[in-house]
């Protein structure tokens, strides 16, 4: 599944490498490989909203929106309507109550004797549950997907730890996948500088960094929408850390507080 146009990003997106790795896995498992593009849908339903929210000073998570609108909507429907799938399985670290015995209408019918497609008729709500690997849990990113999508989704890794999954992959010979770095940032930004990337799409709105302690101007920035509350503000020429505590949309000023002030405030609060 490709959501970002690599041509526009001068080859910096890893989509091509992702497809190559997925194809090699499919070959080894002897299962068909299908590729589908949702570049247009992603732009209109995820990225445009992402930019609009940033311009208003909010910081949405595009991965949450991608799961809601693309992966567990467009892609799910494609798999069912075009590939004849009963459900999809993803590599997210999450679980659902789908496999609990109490969701079956017939309490005397064991789950192993039922077809997966028959469970779609169940009227009980499906719960999204935390993964066994607490440190890799991804339920936050799945928090907005629909009940319909949850009923037709499997999370095979939900009951496993990341280390155990790597062990399985190594034993299966998927060494080319194990060598890859884990994806931690926003998918369409990759390893690029976040500020430079956003300013390719939004007009700069320069302003000042202002200390809330004494009102002193500490430096300048290119846009108040580039910062979120609690974020460290990297101010040129200042070695000590400063953190964003407020933003003035009208003036473009970002109010910051020093780490020492925060430490004293916390100590005073504890007392």
Short mmCIF file of C-alpha atoms in Angstrom, two decimals:
data_model
loop_
_atom_site.label_atom_id
_atom_site.label_comp_id
_atom_site.label_asym_id
_atom_site.label_seq_id
_atom_site.Cartn_x
_atom_site.Cartn_y
_atom_site.Cartn_z
CA UNK A 1 0.00 0.00 0.00
CA UNK A 2 1.49 3.31 -1.11
CA UNK A 3 0.17 6.54 0.42
CA UNK A 4 2.82 9.07 -0.57
CA UNK A 5 4.03 10.16 -4.00
CA UNK A 6 7.75 9.38 -4.03
CA UNK A 7 8.25 11.45 -7.19
CA UNK A 8 7.42 14.63 -5.29
CA UNK A 9 9.89 13.84 -2.54
CA UNK A 10 12.96 13.14 -4.69
CA UNK A 11 13.15 9.50 -3.68
CA UNK A 12 13.33 10.19 0.05
CA UNK A 13 10.25 8.11 0.89
CA UNK A 14 10.89 4.45 1.72
CA UNK A 15 7.75 3.17 -0.05
CA UNK A 16 9.69 1.47 -2.83
CA UNK A 17 11.92 -0.35 -0.34
CA UNK A 18 8.86 -1.34 1.69
CA UNK A 19 7.24 -2.89 -1.38
CA UNK A 20 10.42 -4.72 -2.28
CA UNK A 21 10.71 -6.21 1.21
CA UNK A 22 7.02 -7.20 1.24
CA UNK A 23 7.39 -8.84 -2.18
CA UNK A 24 10.35 -10.91 -0.99
CA UNK A 25 8.38 -12.06 2.07
CA UNK A 26 5.43 -13.07 -0.13
CA UNK A 27 7.74 -15.02 -2.42
CA UNK A 28 9.22 -16.93 0.50
CA UNK A 29 5.76 -17.72 1.92
CA UNK A 30 4.41 -18.54 -1.55
CA UNK A 31 1.47 -16.15 -1.28
CA UNK A 32 0.34 -13.56 -3.86
CA UNK A 33 1.62 -9.99 -3.65
CA UNK A 34 -0.78 -7.12 -4.39
CA UNK A 35 0.05 -3.43 -4.52
CA UNK A 36 -2.45 -0.58 -4.33
CA UNK A 37 -2.02 3.20 -4.26
CA UNK A 38 -3.97 5.65 -2.11
CA UNK A 39 -1.89 8.75 -2.78
CA UNK A 40 -4.91 10.86 -3.76
CA UNK A 41 -7.03 9.67 -0.83
CA UNK A 42 -4.19 10.22 1.61
CA UNK A 43 -3.65 13.76 0.39
CA UNK A 44 -7.31 14.75 0.72
CA UNK A 45 -8.31 12.80 3.83
CA UNK A 46 -5.12 12.87 5.90
CA UNK A 47 -2.42 15.30 4.79
CA UNK A 48 -4.68 18.27 3.97
CA UNK A 49 -6.34 17.96 7.37
CA UNK A 50 -2.90 17.64 8.97
CA UNK A 51 -1.76 20.93 7.38
CA UNK A 52 -4.98 22.76 8.24
CA UNK A 53 -4.72 21.73 11.88
CA UNK A 54 -1.07 22.75 12.09
CA UNK A 55 -1.91 26.14 10.64
CA UNK A 56 -4.41 26.57 13.49
CA UNK A 57 -1.76 25.72 16.07
CA UNK A 58 -2.89 22.17 16.77
CA UNK A 59 -0.73 19.07 16.38
CA UNK A 60 -2.75 16.13 15.01
CA UNK A 61 -1.26 12.68 14.60
CA UNK A 62 -1.39 11.69 10.91
CA UNK A 63 -0.90 8.00 11.71
CA UNK A 64 -4.20 7.97 13.62
CA UNK A 65 -5.93 9.57 10.62
CA UNK A 66 -4.23 7.21 8.17
CA UNK A 67 -5.47 4.16 10.05
CA UNK A 68 -8.99 5.57 10.28
CA UNK A 69 -9.42 6.72 6.69
CA UNK A 70 -6.94 4.73 4.61
CA UNK A 71 -5.77 1.42 6.04
CA UNK A 72 -8.94 0.40 7.89
CA UNK A 73 -11.33 1.92 5.38
CA UNK A 74 -10.15 2.14 1.77
CA UNK A 75 -7.66 -0.71 2.02
CA UNK A 76 -10.00 -2.94 4.06
CA UNK A 77 -12.78 -2.46 1.51
CA UNK A 78 -10.35 -3.17 -1.34
CA UNK A 79 -9.25 -6.43 0.27
CA UNK A 80 -12.85 -7.56 0.76
CA UNK A 81 -14.36 -6.32 -2.50
CA UNK A 82 -11.47 -6.97 -4.90
CA UNK A 83 -9.49 -9.80 -3.34
CA UNK A 84 -12.35 -11.73 -1.78
CA UNK A 85 -10.87 -11.53 1.71
CA UNK A 86 -12.94 -12.21 4.82
CA UNK A 87 -10.70 -9.98 6.91
CA UNK A 88 -7.30 -8.29 7.00
CA UNK A 89 -4.36 -8.97 9.31
CA UNK A 90 -1.91 -6.21 10.18
CA UNK A 91 1.36 -6.04 12.07
CA UNK A 92 0.12 -3.64 14.73
CA UNK A 93 0.84 -4.48 18.35
CA UNK A 94 -2.74 -4.55 19.63
CA UNK A 95 -5.47 -7.03 20.53
CA UNK A 96 -9.26 -7.16 20.32
CA UNK A 97 -11.99 -8.99 22.21
CA UNK A 98 -12.81 -10.72 18.91
CA UNK A 99 -11.47 -14.05 20.11
CA UNK A 100 -13.20 -14.03 23.51
CA UNK A 101 -15.71 -16.84 23.92
CA UNK A 102 -18.47 -14.52 25.10
CA UNK A 103 -18.73 -12.82 21.70
CA UNK A 104 -20.10 -15.94 20.04
CA UNK A 105 -23.87 -16.16 19.81
CA UNK A 106 -23.81 -19.88 20.55
CA UNK A 107 -22.02 -20.43 23.85
CA UNK A 108 -21.75 -24.16 23.16
CA UNK A 109 -19.90 -23.65 19.88
CA UNK A 110 -16.13 -23.56 20.27
CA UNK A 111 -14.35 -20.75 18.45
CA UNK A 112 -12.06 -23.16 16.61
CA UNK A 113 -15.10 -24.71 14.90
CA UNK A 114 -16.43 -21.47 13.44
CA UNK A 115 -15.51 -19.76 10.21
CA UNK A 116 -14.05 -16.31 10.66
CA UNK A 117 -16.58 -14.81 8.24
CA UNK A 118 -19.45 -16.03 10.43
CA UNK A 119 -18.30 -13.77 13.24
CA UNK A 120 -19.17 -10.66 11.20
CA UNK A 121 -22.82 -11.17 12.13
CA UNK A 122 -22.09 -10.78 15.82
CA UNK A 123 -23.82 -7.71 17.22
CA UNK A 124 -21.67 -7.27 20.32
CA UNK A 125 -19.17 -4.42 20.24
CA UNK A 126 -15.56 -5.40 19.72
CA UNK A 127 -13.12 -3.94 22.24
CA UNK A 128 -9.66 -2.71 21.31
CA UNK A 129 -7.25 -4.10 23.91
CA UNK A 130 -3.66 -3.36 24.90
CA UNK A 131 -0.96 -5.52 23.36
CA UNK A 132 1.04 -8.00 25.41
CA UNK A 133 4.17 -5.97 24.66
CA UNK A 134 3.41 -2.84 26.66
CA UNK A 135 6.36 -0.90 25.22
CA UNK A 136 5.27 -1.53 21.61
CA UNK A 137 1.53 -1.14 22.16
CA UNK A 138 -0.10 0.75 19.25
CA UNK A 139 -3.71 0.97 20.38
CA UNK A 140 -3.53 4.78 20.48
CA UNK A 141 -2.91 4.84 16.73
CA UNK A 142 -5.90 2.52 16.21
CA UNK A 143 -8.24 4.38 18.55
CA UNK A 144 -10.42 5.92 15.83
CA UNK A 145 -11.08 2.94 13.58
CA UNK A 146 -14.69 1.81 13.31
CA UNK A 147 -16.43 -1.17 14.88
CA UNK A 148 -16.99 -2.58 11.40
CA UNK A 149 -13.24 -2.49 10.75
CA UNK A 150 -12.39 -4.04 14.11
CA UNK A 151 -14.74 -6.95 13.40
CA UNK A 152 -12.85 -7.66 10.19
CA UNK A 153 -9.30 -7.28 11.48
CA UNK A 154 -6.80 -9.63 13.06
CA UNK A 155 -3.72 -8.55 15.01
CA UNK A 156 -1.49 -11.66 15.02
CA UNK A 157 1.28 -9.89 16.95
CA UNK A 158 -1.00 -8.71 19.75
CA UNK A 159 -0.08 -11.49 22.14
CA UNK A 160 3.64 -11.49 21.34
CA UNK A 161 6.62 -9.38 22.32
CA UNK A 162 8.76 -7.63 19.72
CA UNK A 163 11.79 -9.73 20.67
CA UNK A 164 9.84 -12.94 20.16
CA UNK A 165 8.55 -11.72 16.78
CA UNK A 166 12.14 -11.03 15.71
CA UNK A 167 13.09 -14.54 16.78
CA UNK A 168 10.30 -16.00 14.65
CA UNK A 169 11.37 -13.86 11.68
CA UNK A 170 14.99 -14.96 12.06
CA UNK A 171 14.02 -18.64 12.19
CA UNK A 172 11.89 -18.12 9.06
CA UNK A 173 14.84 -16.58 7.23
CA UNK A 174 13.52 -13.02 6.91
CA UNK A 175 16.92 -11.48 7.65
CA UNK A 176 16.47 -8.65 5.13
CA UNK A 177 13.54 -7.35 7.20
CA UNK A 178 15.34 -7.69 10.52
CA UNK A 179 18.17 -5.47 9.28
CA UNK A 180 15.81 -2.53 8.74
CA UNK A 181 15.60 0.30 11.24
CA UNK A 182 12.34 0.70 13.12
CA UNK A 183 10.07 3.45 11.85
CA UNK A 184 9.58 5.93 14.69
CA UNK A 185 8.63 9.22 13.01
CA UNK A 186 5.87 10.46 10.74
CA UNK A 187 5.86 8.22 7.67
CA UNK A 188 5.80 10.89 4.95
CA UNK A 189 8.55 12.98 6.58
CA UNK A 190 11.05 10.21 7.20
CA UNK A 191 14.47 11.41 8.27
CA UNK A 192 14.03 14.95 6.97
CA UNK A 193 13.97 18.04 9.18
CA UNK A 194 10.37 18.52 10.33
CA UNK A 195 10.47 22.33 10.26
CA UNK A 196 11.85 22.48 6.73
CA UNK A 197 9.28 19.96 5.53
CA UNK A 198 6.26 21.82 6.98
CA UNK A 199 7.48 25.16 5.62
CA UNK A 200 7.38 23.66 2.12
CA UNK A 201 3.58 23.67 2.46
CA UNK A 202 2.80 26.47 4.94
CA UNK A 203 3.84 30.12 4.79
CA UNK A 204 6.35 31.14 7.50
CA UNK A 205 4.91 33.32 10.28
CA UNK A 206 7.94 34.72 12.13
CA UNK A 207 7.68 35.64 15.79
CA UNK A 208 9.63 35.82 19.04
CA UNK A 209 10.48 33.45 21.84
CA UNK A 210 9.50 35.28 25.02
CA UNK A 211 10.44 34.28 28.58
CA UNK A 212 7.42 34.12 30.90
CA UNK A 213 9.73 34.85 33.82
CA UNK A 214 10.72 38.40 32.83
CA UNK A 215 9.20 39.05 29.38
CA UNK A 216 12.62 39.11 27.74
CA UNK A 217 12.86 38.24 24.04
CA UNK A 218 15.23 35.29 23.76
CA UNK A 219 15.19 34.68 20.02
CA UNK A 220 13.04 34.32 16.92
CA UNK A 221 11.22 31.50 15.15
CA UNK A 222 9.66 30.91 11.72
CA UNK A 223 6.14 30.01 12.81
CA UNK A 224 4.24 29.50 16.05
CA UNK A 225 2.42 26.56 14.45
CA UNK A 226 5.71 24.65 14.38
CA UNK A 227 5.67 24.23 18.15
CA UNK A 228 3.40 22.46 20.59
CA UNK A 229 2.98 22.93 24.33
CA UNK A 230 5.62 21.14 26.37
CA UNK A 231 8.01 20.90 23.43
CA UNK A 232 11.62 21.94 23.86
CA UNK A 233 12.29 25.19 22.02
CA UNK A 234 15.74 25.12 20.50
CA UNK A 235 16.71 28.79 20.68
CA UNK A 236 19.88 29.79 18.90
CA UNK A 237 22.71 30.94 21.17
CA UNK A 238 21.18 29.50 24.34
CA UNK A 239 22.73 26.39 25.82
CA UNK A 240 20.20 25.77 28.59
CA UNK A 241 16.91 24.09 27.62
CA UNK A 242 13.70 26.12 27.30
CA UNK A 243 10.20 24.71 26.91
CA UNK A 244 7.02 26.01 25.26
CA UNK A 245 4.24 26.87 27.73
CA UNK A 246 1.95 29.11 25.65
CA UNK A 247 1.46 30.65 22.19
CA UNK A 248 -0.08 33.96 21.11
CA UNK A 249 -1.67 33.49 17.70
CA UNK A 250 -2.28 37.23 17.24
CA UNK A 251 1.33 38.34 17.77
CA UNK A 252 3.06 35.09 16.83
CA UNK A 253 4.96 35.07 20.12
CA UNK A 254 5.86 31.77 21.77
CA UNK A 255 6.21 31.89 25.55
CA UNK A 256 8.88 29.68 27.03
CA UNK A 257 10.19 28.74 30.45
CA UNK A 258 13.65 27.61 31.48
CA UNK A 259 14.37 24.17 32.88
CA UNK A 260 15.66 25.67 36.15
CA UNK A 261 12.40 27.57 36.66
CA UNK A 262 10.41 24.39 36.04
CA UNK A 263 12.57 22.48 38.51
CA UNK A 264 12.05 25.10 41.23
CA UNK A 265 8.31 25.14 40.54
CA UNK A 266 8.08 21.36 40.84
CA UNK A 267 10.06 21.34 44.08
CA UNK A 268 7.81 24.03 45.52
CA UNK A 269 4.70 22.10 44.48
CA UNK A 270 5.95 18.93 46.18
CA UNK A 271 6.40 20.77 49.45
#
